[in-house]
PDB file of C-alpha atoms in Angstrom:
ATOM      1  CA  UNK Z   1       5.752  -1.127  25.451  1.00  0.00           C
ATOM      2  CA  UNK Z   2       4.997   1.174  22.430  1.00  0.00           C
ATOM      3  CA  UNK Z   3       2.081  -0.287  20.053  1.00  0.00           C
ATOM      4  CA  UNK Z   4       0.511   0.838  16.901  1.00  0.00           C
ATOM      5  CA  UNK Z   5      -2.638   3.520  17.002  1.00  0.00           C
ATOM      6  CA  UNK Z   6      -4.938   0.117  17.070  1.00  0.00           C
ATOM      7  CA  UNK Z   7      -2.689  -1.570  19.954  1.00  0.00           C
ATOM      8  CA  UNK Z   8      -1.669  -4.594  17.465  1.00  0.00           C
ATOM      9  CA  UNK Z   9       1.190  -5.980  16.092  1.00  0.00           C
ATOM     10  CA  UNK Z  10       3.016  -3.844  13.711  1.00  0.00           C
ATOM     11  CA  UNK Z  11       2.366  -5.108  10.241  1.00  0.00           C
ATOM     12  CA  UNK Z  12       5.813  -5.029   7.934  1.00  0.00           C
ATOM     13  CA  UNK Z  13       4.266  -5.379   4.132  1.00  0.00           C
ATOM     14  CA  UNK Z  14       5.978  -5.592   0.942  1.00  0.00           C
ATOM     15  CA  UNK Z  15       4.833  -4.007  -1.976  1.00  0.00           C
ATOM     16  CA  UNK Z  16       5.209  -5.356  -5.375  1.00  0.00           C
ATOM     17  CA  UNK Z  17       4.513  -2.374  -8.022  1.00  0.00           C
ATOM     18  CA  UNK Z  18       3.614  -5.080 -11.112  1.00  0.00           C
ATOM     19  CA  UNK Z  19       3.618  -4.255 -15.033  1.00  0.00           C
ATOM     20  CA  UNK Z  20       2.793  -7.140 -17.453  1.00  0.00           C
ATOM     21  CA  UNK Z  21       2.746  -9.827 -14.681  1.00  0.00           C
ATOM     22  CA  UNK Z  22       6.389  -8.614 -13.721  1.00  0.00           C
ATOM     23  CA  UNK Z  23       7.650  -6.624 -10.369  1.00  0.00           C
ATOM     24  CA  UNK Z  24       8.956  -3.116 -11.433  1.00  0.00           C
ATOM     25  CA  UNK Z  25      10.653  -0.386  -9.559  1.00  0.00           C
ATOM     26  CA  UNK Z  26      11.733   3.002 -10.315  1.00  0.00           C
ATOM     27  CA  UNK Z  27      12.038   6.501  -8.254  1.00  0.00           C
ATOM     28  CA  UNK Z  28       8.819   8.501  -7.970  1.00  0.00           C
ATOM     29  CA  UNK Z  29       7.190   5.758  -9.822  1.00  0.00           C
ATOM     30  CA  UNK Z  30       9.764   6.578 -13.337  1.00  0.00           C
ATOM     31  CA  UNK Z  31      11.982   4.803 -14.807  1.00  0.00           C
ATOM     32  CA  UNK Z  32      10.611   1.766 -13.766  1.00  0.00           C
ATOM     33  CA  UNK Z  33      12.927  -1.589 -14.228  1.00  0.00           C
ATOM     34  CA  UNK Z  34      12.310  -5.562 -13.503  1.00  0.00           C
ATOM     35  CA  UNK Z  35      12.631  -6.706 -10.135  1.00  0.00           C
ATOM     36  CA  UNK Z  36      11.607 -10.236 -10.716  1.00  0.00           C
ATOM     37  CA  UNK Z  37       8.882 -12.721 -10.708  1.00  0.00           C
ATOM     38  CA  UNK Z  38       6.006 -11.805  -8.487  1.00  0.00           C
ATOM     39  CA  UNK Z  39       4.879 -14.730  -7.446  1.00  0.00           C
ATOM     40  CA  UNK Z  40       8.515 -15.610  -6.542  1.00  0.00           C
ATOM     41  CA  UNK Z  41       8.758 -13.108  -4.800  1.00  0.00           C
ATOM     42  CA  UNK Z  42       5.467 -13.443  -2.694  1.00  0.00           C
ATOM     43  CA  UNK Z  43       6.737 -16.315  -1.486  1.00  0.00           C
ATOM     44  CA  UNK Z  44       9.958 -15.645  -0.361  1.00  0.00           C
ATOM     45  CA  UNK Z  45       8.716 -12.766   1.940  1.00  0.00           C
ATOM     46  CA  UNK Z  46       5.742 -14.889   2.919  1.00  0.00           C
ATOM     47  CA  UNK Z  47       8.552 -17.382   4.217  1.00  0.00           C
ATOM     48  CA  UNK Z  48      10.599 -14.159   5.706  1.00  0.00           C
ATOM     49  CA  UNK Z  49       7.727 -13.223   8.114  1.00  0.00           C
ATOM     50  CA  UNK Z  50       5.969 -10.415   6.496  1.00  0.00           C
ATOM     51  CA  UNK Z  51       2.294  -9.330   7.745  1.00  0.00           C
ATOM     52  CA  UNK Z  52       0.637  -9.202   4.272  1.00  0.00           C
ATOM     53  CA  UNK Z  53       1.726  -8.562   1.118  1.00  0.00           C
ATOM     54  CA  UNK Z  54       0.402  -5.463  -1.480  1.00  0.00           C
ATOM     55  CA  UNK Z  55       0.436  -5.347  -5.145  1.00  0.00           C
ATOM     56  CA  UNK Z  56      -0.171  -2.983  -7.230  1.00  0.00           C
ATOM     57  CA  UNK Z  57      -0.728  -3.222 -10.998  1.00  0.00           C
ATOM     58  CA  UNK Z  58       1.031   0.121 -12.085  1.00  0.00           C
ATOM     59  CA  UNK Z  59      -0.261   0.371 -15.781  1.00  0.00           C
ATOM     60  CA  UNK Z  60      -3.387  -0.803 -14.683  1.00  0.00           C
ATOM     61  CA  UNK Z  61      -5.170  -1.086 -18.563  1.00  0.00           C
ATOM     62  CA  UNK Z  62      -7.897  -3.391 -19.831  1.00  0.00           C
ATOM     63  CA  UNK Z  63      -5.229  -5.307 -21.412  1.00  0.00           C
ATOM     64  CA  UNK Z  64      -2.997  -5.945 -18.045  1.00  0.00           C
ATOM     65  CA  UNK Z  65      -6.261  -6.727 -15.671  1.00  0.00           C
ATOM     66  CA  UNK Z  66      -6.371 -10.667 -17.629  1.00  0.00           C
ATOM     67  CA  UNK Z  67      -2.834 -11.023 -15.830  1.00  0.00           C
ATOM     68  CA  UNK Z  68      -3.764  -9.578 -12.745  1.00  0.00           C
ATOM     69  CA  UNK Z  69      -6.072 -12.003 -11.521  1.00  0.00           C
ATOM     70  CA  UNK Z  70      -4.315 -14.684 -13.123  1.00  0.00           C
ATOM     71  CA  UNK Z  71      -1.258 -13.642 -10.849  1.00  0.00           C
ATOM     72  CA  UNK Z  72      -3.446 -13.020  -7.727  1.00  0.00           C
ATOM     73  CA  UNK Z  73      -5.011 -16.789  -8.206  1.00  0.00           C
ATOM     74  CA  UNK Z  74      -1.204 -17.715  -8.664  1.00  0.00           C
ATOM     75  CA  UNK Z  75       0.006 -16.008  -5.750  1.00  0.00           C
ATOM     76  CA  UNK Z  76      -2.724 -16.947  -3.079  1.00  0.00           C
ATOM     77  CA  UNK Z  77      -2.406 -20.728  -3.964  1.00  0.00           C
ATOM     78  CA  UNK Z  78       0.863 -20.110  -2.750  1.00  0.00           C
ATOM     79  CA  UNK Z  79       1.451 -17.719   0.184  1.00  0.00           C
ATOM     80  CA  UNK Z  80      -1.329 -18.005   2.893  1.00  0.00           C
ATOM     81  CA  UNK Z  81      -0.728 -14.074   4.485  1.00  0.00           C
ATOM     82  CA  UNK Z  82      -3.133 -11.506   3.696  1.00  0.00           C
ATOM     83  CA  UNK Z  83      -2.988 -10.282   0.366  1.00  0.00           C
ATOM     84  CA  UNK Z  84      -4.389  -6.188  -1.170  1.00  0.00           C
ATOM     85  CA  UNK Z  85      -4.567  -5.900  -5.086  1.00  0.00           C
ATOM     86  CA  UNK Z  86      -4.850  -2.180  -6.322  1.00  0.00           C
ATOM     87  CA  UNK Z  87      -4.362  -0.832  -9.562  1.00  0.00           C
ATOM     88  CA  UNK Z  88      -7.464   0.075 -11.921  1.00  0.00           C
ATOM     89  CA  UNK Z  89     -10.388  -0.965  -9.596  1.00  0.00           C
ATOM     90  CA  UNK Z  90     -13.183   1.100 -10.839  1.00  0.00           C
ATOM     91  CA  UNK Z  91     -16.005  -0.919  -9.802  1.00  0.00           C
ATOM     92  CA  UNK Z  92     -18.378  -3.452  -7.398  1.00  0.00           C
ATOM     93  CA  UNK Z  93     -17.646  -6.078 -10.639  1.00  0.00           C
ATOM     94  CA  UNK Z  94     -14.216  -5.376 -10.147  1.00  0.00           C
ATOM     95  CA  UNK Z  95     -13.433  -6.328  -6.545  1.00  0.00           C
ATOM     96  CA  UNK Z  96     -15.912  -8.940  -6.629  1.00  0.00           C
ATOM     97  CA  UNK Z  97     -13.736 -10.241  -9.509  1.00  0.00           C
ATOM     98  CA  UNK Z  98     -10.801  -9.785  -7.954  1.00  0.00           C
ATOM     99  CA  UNK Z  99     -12.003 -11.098  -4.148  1.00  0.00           C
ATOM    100  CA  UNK Z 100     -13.195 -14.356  -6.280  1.00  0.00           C
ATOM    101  CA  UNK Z 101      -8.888 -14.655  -7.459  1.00  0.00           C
ATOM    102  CA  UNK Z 102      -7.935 -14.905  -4.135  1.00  0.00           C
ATOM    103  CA  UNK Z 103      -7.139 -10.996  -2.985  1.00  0.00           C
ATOM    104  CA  UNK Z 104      -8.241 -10.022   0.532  1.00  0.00           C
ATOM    105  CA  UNK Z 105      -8.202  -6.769   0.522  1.00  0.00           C
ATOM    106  CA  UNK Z 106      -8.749  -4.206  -2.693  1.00  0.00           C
ATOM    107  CA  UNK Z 107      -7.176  -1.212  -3.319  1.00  0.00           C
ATOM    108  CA  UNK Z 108      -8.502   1.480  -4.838  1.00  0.00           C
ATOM    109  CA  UNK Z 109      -7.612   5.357  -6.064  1.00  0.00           C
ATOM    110  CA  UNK Z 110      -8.026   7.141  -9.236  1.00  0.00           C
ATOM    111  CA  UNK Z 111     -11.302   5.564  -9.333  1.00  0.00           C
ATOM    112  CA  UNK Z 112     -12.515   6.931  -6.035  1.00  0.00           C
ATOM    113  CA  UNK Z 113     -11.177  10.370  -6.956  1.00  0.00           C
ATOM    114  CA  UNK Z 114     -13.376  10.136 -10.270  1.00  0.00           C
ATOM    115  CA  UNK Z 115     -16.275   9.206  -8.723  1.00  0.00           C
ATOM    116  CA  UNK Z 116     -16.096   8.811  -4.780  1.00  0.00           C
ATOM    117  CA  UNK Z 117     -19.295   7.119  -4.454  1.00  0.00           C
ATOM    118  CA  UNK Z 118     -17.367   3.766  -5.411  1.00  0.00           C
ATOM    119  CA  UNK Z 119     -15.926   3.872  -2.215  1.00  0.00           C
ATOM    120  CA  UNK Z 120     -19.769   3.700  -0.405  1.00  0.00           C
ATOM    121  CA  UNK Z 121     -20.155   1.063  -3.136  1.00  0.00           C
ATOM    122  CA  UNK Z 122     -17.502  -0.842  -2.563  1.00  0.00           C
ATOM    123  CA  UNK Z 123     -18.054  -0.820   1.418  1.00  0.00           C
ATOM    124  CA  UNK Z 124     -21.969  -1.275   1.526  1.00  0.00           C
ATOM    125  CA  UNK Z 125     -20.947  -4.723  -0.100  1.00  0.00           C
ATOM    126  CA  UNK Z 126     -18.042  -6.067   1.035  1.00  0.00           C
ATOM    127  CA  UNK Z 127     -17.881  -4.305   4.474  1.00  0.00           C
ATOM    128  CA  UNK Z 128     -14.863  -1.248   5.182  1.00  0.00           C
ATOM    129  CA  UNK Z 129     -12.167  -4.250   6.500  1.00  0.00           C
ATOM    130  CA  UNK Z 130     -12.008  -5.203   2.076  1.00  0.00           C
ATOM    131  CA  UNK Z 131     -11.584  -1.370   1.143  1.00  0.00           C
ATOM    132  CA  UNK Z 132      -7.733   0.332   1.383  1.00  0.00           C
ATOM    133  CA  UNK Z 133      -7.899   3.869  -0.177  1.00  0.00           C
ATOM    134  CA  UNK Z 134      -4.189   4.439  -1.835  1.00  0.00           C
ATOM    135  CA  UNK Z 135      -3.280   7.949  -1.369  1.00  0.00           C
ATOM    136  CA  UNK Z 136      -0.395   9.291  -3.687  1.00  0.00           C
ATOM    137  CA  UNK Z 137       0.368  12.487  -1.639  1.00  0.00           C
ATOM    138  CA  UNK Z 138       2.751  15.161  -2.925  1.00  0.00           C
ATOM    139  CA  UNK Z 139       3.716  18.335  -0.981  1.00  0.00           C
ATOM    140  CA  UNK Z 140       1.724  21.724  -2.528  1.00  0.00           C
ATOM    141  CA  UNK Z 141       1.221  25.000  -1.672  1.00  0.00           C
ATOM    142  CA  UNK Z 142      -2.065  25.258  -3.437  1.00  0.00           C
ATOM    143  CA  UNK Z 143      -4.000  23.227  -0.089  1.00  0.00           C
ATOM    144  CA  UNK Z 144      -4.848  24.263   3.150  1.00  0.00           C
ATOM    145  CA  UNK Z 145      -2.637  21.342   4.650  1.00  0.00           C
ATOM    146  CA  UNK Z 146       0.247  21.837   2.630  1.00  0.00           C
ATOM    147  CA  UNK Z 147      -0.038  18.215   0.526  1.00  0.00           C
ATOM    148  CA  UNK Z 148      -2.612  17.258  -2.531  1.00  0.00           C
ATOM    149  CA  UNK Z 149      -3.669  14.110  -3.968  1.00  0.00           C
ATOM    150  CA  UNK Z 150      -2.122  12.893  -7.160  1.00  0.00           C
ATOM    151  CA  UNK Z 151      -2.877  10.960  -9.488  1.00  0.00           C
ATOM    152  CA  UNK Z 152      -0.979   9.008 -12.181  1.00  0.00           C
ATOM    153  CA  UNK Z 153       1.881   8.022 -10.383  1.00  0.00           C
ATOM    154  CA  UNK Z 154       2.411  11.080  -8.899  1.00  0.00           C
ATOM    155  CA  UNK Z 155       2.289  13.343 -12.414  1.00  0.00           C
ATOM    156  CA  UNK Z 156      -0.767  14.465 -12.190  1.00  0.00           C
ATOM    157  CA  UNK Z 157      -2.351  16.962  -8.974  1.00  0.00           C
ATOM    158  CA  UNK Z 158      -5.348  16.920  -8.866  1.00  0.00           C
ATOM    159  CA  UNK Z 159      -7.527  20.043  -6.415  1.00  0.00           C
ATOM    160  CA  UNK Z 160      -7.527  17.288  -3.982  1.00  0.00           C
ATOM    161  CA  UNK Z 161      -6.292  18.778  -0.269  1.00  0.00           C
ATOM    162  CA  UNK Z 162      -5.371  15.202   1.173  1.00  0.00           C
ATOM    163  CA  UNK Z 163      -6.217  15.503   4.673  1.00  0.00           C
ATOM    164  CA  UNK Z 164      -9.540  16.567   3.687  1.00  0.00           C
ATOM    165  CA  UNK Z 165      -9.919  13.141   1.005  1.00  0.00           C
ATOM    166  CA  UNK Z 166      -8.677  11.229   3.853  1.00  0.00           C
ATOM    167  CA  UNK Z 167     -11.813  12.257   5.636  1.00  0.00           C
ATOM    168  CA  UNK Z 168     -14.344  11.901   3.332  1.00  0.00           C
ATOM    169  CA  UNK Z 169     -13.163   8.774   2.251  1.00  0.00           C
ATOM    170  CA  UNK Z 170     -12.835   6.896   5.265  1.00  0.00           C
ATOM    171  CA  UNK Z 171     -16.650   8.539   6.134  1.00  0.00           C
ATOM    172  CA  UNK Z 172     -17.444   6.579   2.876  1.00  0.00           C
ATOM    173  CA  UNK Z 173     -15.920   3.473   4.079  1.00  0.00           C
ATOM    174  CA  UNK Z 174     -12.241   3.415   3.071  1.00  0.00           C
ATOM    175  CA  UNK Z 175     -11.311   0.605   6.033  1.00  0.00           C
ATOM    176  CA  UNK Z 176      -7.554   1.915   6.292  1.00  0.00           C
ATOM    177  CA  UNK Z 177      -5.388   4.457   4.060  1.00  0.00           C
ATOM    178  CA  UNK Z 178      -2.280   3.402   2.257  1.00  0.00           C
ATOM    179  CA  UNK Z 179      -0.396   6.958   2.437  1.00  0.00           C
ATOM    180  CA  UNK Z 180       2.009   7.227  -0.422  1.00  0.00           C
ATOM    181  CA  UNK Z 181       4.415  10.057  -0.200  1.00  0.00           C
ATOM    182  CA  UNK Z 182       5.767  10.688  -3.782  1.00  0.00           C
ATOM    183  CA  UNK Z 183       7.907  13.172  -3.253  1.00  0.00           C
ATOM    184  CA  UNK Z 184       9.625  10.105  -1.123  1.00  0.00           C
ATOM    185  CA  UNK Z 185       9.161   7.095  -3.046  1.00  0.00           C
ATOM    186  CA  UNK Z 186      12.062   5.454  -4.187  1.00  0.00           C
ATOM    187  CA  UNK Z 187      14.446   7.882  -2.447  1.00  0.00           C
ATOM    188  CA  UNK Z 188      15.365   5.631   0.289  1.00  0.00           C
ATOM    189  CA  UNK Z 189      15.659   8.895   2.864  1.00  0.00           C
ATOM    190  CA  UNK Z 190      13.511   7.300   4.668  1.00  0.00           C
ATOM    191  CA  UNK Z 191       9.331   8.042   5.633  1.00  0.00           C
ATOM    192  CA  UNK Z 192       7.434  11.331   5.336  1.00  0.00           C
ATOM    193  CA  UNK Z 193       6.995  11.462   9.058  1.00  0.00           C
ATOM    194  CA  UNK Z 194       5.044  14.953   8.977  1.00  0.00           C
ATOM    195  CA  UNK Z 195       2.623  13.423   6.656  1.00  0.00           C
ATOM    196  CA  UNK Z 196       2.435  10.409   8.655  1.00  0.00           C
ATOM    197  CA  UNK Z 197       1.081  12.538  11.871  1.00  0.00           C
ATOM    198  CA  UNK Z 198      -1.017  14.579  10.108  1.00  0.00           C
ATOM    199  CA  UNK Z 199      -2.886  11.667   8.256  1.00  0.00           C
ATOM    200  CA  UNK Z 200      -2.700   9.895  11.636  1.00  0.00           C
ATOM    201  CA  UNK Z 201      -4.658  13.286  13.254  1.00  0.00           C
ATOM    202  CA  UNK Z 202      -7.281  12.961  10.822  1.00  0.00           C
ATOM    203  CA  UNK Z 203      -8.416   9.415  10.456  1.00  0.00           C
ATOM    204  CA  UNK Z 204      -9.510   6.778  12.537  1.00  0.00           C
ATOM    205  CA  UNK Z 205      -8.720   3.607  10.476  1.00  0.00           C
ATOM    206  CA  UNK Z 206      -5.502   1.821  10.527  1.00  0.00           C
ATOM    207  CA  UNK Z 207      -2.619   3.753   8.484  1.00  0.00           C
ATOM    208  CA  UNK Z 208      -0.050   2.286   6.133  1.00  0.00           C
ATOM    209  CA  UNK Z 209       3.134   4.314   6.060  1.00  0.00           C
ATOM    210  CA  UNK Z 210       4.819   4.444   2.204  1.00  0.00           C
ATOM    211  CA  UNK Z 211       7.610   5.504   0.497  1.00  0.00           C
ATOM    212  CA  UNK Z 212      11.246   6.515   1.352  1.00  0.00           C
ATOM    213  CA  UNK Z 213      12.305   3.579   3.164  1.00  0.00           C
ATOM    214  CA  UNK Z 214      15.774   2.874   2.733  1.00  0.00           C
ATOM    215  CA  UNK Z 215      17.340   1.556   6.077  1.00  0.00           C
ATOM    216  CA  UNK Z 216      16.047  -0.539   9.458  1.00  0.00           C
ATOM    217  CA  UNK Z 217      16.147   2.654  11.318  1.00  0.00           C
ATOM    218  CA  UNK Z 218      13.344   4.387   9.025  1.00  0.00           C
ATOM    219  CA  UNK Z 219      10.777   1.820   9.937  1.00  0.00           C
ATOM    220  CA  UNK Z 220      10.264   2.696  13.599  1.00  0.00           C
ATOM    221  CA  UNK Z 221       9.756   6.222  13.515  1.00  0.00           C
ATOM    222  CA  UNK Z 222       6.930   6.000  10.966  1.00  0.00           C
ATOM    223  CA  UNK Z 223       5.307   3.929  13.596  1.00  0.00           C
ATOM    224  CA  UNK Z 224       5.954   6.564  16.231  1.00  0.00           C
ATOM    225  CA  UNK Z 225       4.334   9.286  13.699  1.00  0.00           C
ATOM    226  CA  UNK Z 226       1.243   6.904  13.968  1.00  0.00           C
ATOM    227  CA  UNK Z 227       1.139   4.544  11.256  1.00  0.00           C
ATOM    228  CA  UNK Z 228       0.033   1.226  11.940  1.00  0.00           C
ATOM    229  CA  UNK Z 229       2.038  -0.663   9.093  1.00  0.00           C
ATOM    230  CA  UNK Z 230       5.075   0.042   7.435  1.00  0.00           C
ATOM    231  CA  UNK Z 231       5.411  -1.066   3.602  1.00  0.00           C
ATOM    232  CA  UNK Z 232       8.685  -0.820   1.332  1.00  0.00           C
ATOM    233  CA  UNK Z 233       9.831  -1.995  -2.131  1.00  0.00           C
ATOM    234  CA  UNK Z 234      13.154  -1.659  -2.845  1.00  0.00           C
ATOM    235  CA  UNK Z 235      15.517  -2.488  -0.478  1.00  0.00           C
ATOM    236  CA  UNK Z 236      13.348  -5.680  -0.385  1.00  0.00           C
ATOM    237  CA  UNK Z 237      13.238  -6.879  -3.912  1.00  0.00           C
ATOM    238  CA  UNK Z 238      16.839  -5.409  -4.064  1.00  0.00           C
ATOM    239  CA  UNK Z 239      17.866  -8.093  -0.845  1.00  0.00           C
ATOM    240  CA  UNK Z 240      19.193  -5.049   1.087  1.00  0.00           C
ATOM    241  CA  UNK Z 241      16.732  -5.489   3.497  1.00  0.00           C
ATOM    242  CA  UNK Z 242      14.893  -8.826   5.210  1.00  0.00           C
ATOM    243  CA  UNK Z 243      11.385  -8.718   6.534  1.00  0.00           C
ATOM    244  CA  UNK Z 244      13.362 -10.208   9.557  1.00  0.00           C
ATOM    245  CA  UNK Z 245      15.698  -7.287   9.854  1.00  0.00           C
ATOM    246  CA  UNK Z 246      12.833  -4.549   9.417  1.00  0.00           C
ATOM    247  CA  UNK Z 247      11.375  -6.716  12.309  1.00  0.00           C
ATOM    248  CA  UNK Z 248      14.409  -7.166  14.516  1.00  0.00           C
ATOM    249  CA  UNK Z 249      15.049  -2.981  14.315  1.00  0.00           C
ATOM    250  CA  UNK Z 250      11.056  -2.486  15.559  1.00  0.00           C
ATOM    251  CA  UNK Z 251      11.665  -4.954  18.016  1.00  0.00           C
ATOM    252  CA  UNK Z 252      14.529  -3.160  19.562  1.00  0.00           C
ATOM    253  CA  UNK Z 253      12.650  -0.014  19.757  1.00  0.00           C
ATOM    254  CA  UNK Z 254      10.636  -1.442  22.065  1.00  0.00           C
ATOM    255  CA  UNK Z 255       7.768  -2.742  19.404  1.00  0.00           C
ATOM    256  CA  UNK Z 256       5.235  -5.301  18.906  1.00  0.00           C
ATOM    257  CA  UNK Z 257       5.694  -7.225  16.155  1.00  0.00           C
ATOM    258  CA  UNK Z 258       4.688 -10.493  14.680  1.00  0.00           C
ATOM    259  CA  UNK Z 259       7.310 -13.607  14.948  1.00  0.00           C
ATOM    260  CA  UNK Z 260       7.386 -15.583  11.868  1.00  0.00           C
ATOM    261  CA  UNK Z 261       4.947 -18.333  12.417  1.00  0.00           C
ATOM    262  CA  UNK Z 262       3.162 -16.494  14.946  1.00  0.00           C
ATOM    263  CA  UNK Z 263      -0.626 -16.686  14.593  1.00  0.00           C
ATOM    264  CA  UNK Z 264      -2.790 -14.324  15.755  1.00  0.00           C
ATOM    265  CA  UNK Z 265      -1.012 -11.763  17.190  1.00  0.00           C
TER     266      UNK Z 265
END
């Protein structure tokens, strides 16, 4: 039987891309429209099976982070699945804050590209297993490997080569990489699977595949590139895909996955 890089389940995660204590979702992170309530929404793929959940506050301000942890407190009273909050971390206060709402796991990214030492921060603290480095990866011909880091939402490149911040950052402590691929979010063609290898070549902490997923058939093959999760948007909030059908299609490639109400697998 086929297993993920770490020989565990395969973790199916929706993501929930949140703006004023709404979930939004656009194409390459524009044009961004509601999707619903987020708590909601937790909750109904909580009850569909799904491994953890991810959310990410996309405009990320001092005015927005007030809703954010009232929406993680809101959302962990409620779903009991492991739960990563990105969007504007920039600091030990921060996470602790944020930890103390109810998240599990922080995400972090333009912050870490400012100043990386927040990642050795953030790790010396909590320990690597709270720390997910979000990479937003577009394909460039000004890097060695062919893809650079962006910031953003994708708008902005920065002289990142993102193989090479993959490394440092997980030396830092980054405790597993959440690798965007812009140029495929929102597309629904389905996972960067080149990226996915390459990422997979170069770290040694568990890998979340992102962006592109659009049918059941995408999900496996990121899995065979090396990821050790598979996370989508869309064609959840949009009810064209369950958690149970994402599952179902891994499954019948020959899989692991976790049942719903499995524990511990």
């Amino acid at each position: 039987m086929t297993t993920t890089g770490s020989g565990l389940a395969v973790r199916v995660i929706p993501c929930l891309d949140v703006a004023g204590g709404r979930v939004v979702k656009g194409v390459n992170f524009l044009d961004l429209q509601d999707a619903g309530n987020p708590v909601e929404l937790a909750s109904l793929y909580a009850q569909q099976g799904a491994d953890e959940l991810t959310f990410l506050d996309v405009t990320a301000t001092s005015d927005d982070r007030a809703t954010t942890f009232d929406l993680v407190t809101r959302t962990a009273e409620q779903v009991f699945i492991p739960l990563t909050v990105g969007g504007g971390v920039r600091s030990v206060e921060d996470v602790r804050r944020l930890l103390a709402s109810g998240a599990d796991k922080i995400g972090v990214n333009s912050a870490a590209i400012a100043r990386p030492d927040l990642l050795d921060e953030i790790s010396s603290v909590f320990g690597n297993q709270v720390l997910v480095l979000s990479l937003d990866i577009k394909r460039s011909p000004r890097t060695a490997s062919g893809f650079v880091v962006t910031t953003h939402g994708g708008r902005r490149e920065t002289d990142l080569d993102a193989l090479e911040w993959a490394v440092e950052a997980t030396s830092r402590g980054a405790g597993e990489l959440l690798v965007n691929s812009m140029d495929a979010d929102g597309t629904k063609r389905g996972f960067d699977l080149e990226l996915i290898r390459l990422v997979r070549a170069c770290a040694d902490v568990p890998v979340i595949a992102s962006g592109g997923a659009g049918a059941v058939g995408d999900f496996a093959p990121a899995v065979h590139a090396g990821a050790d999760a598979v996370l989508a948007a869309s064609v959840f909030h949009h009810r064209e895909l369950t958690i149970g059908e994402v599952k179902s299609a891994l499954a019948a490639d020959g899989l692991t996955v976790r049942e719903v109400g499995e524990v511990g697998v």
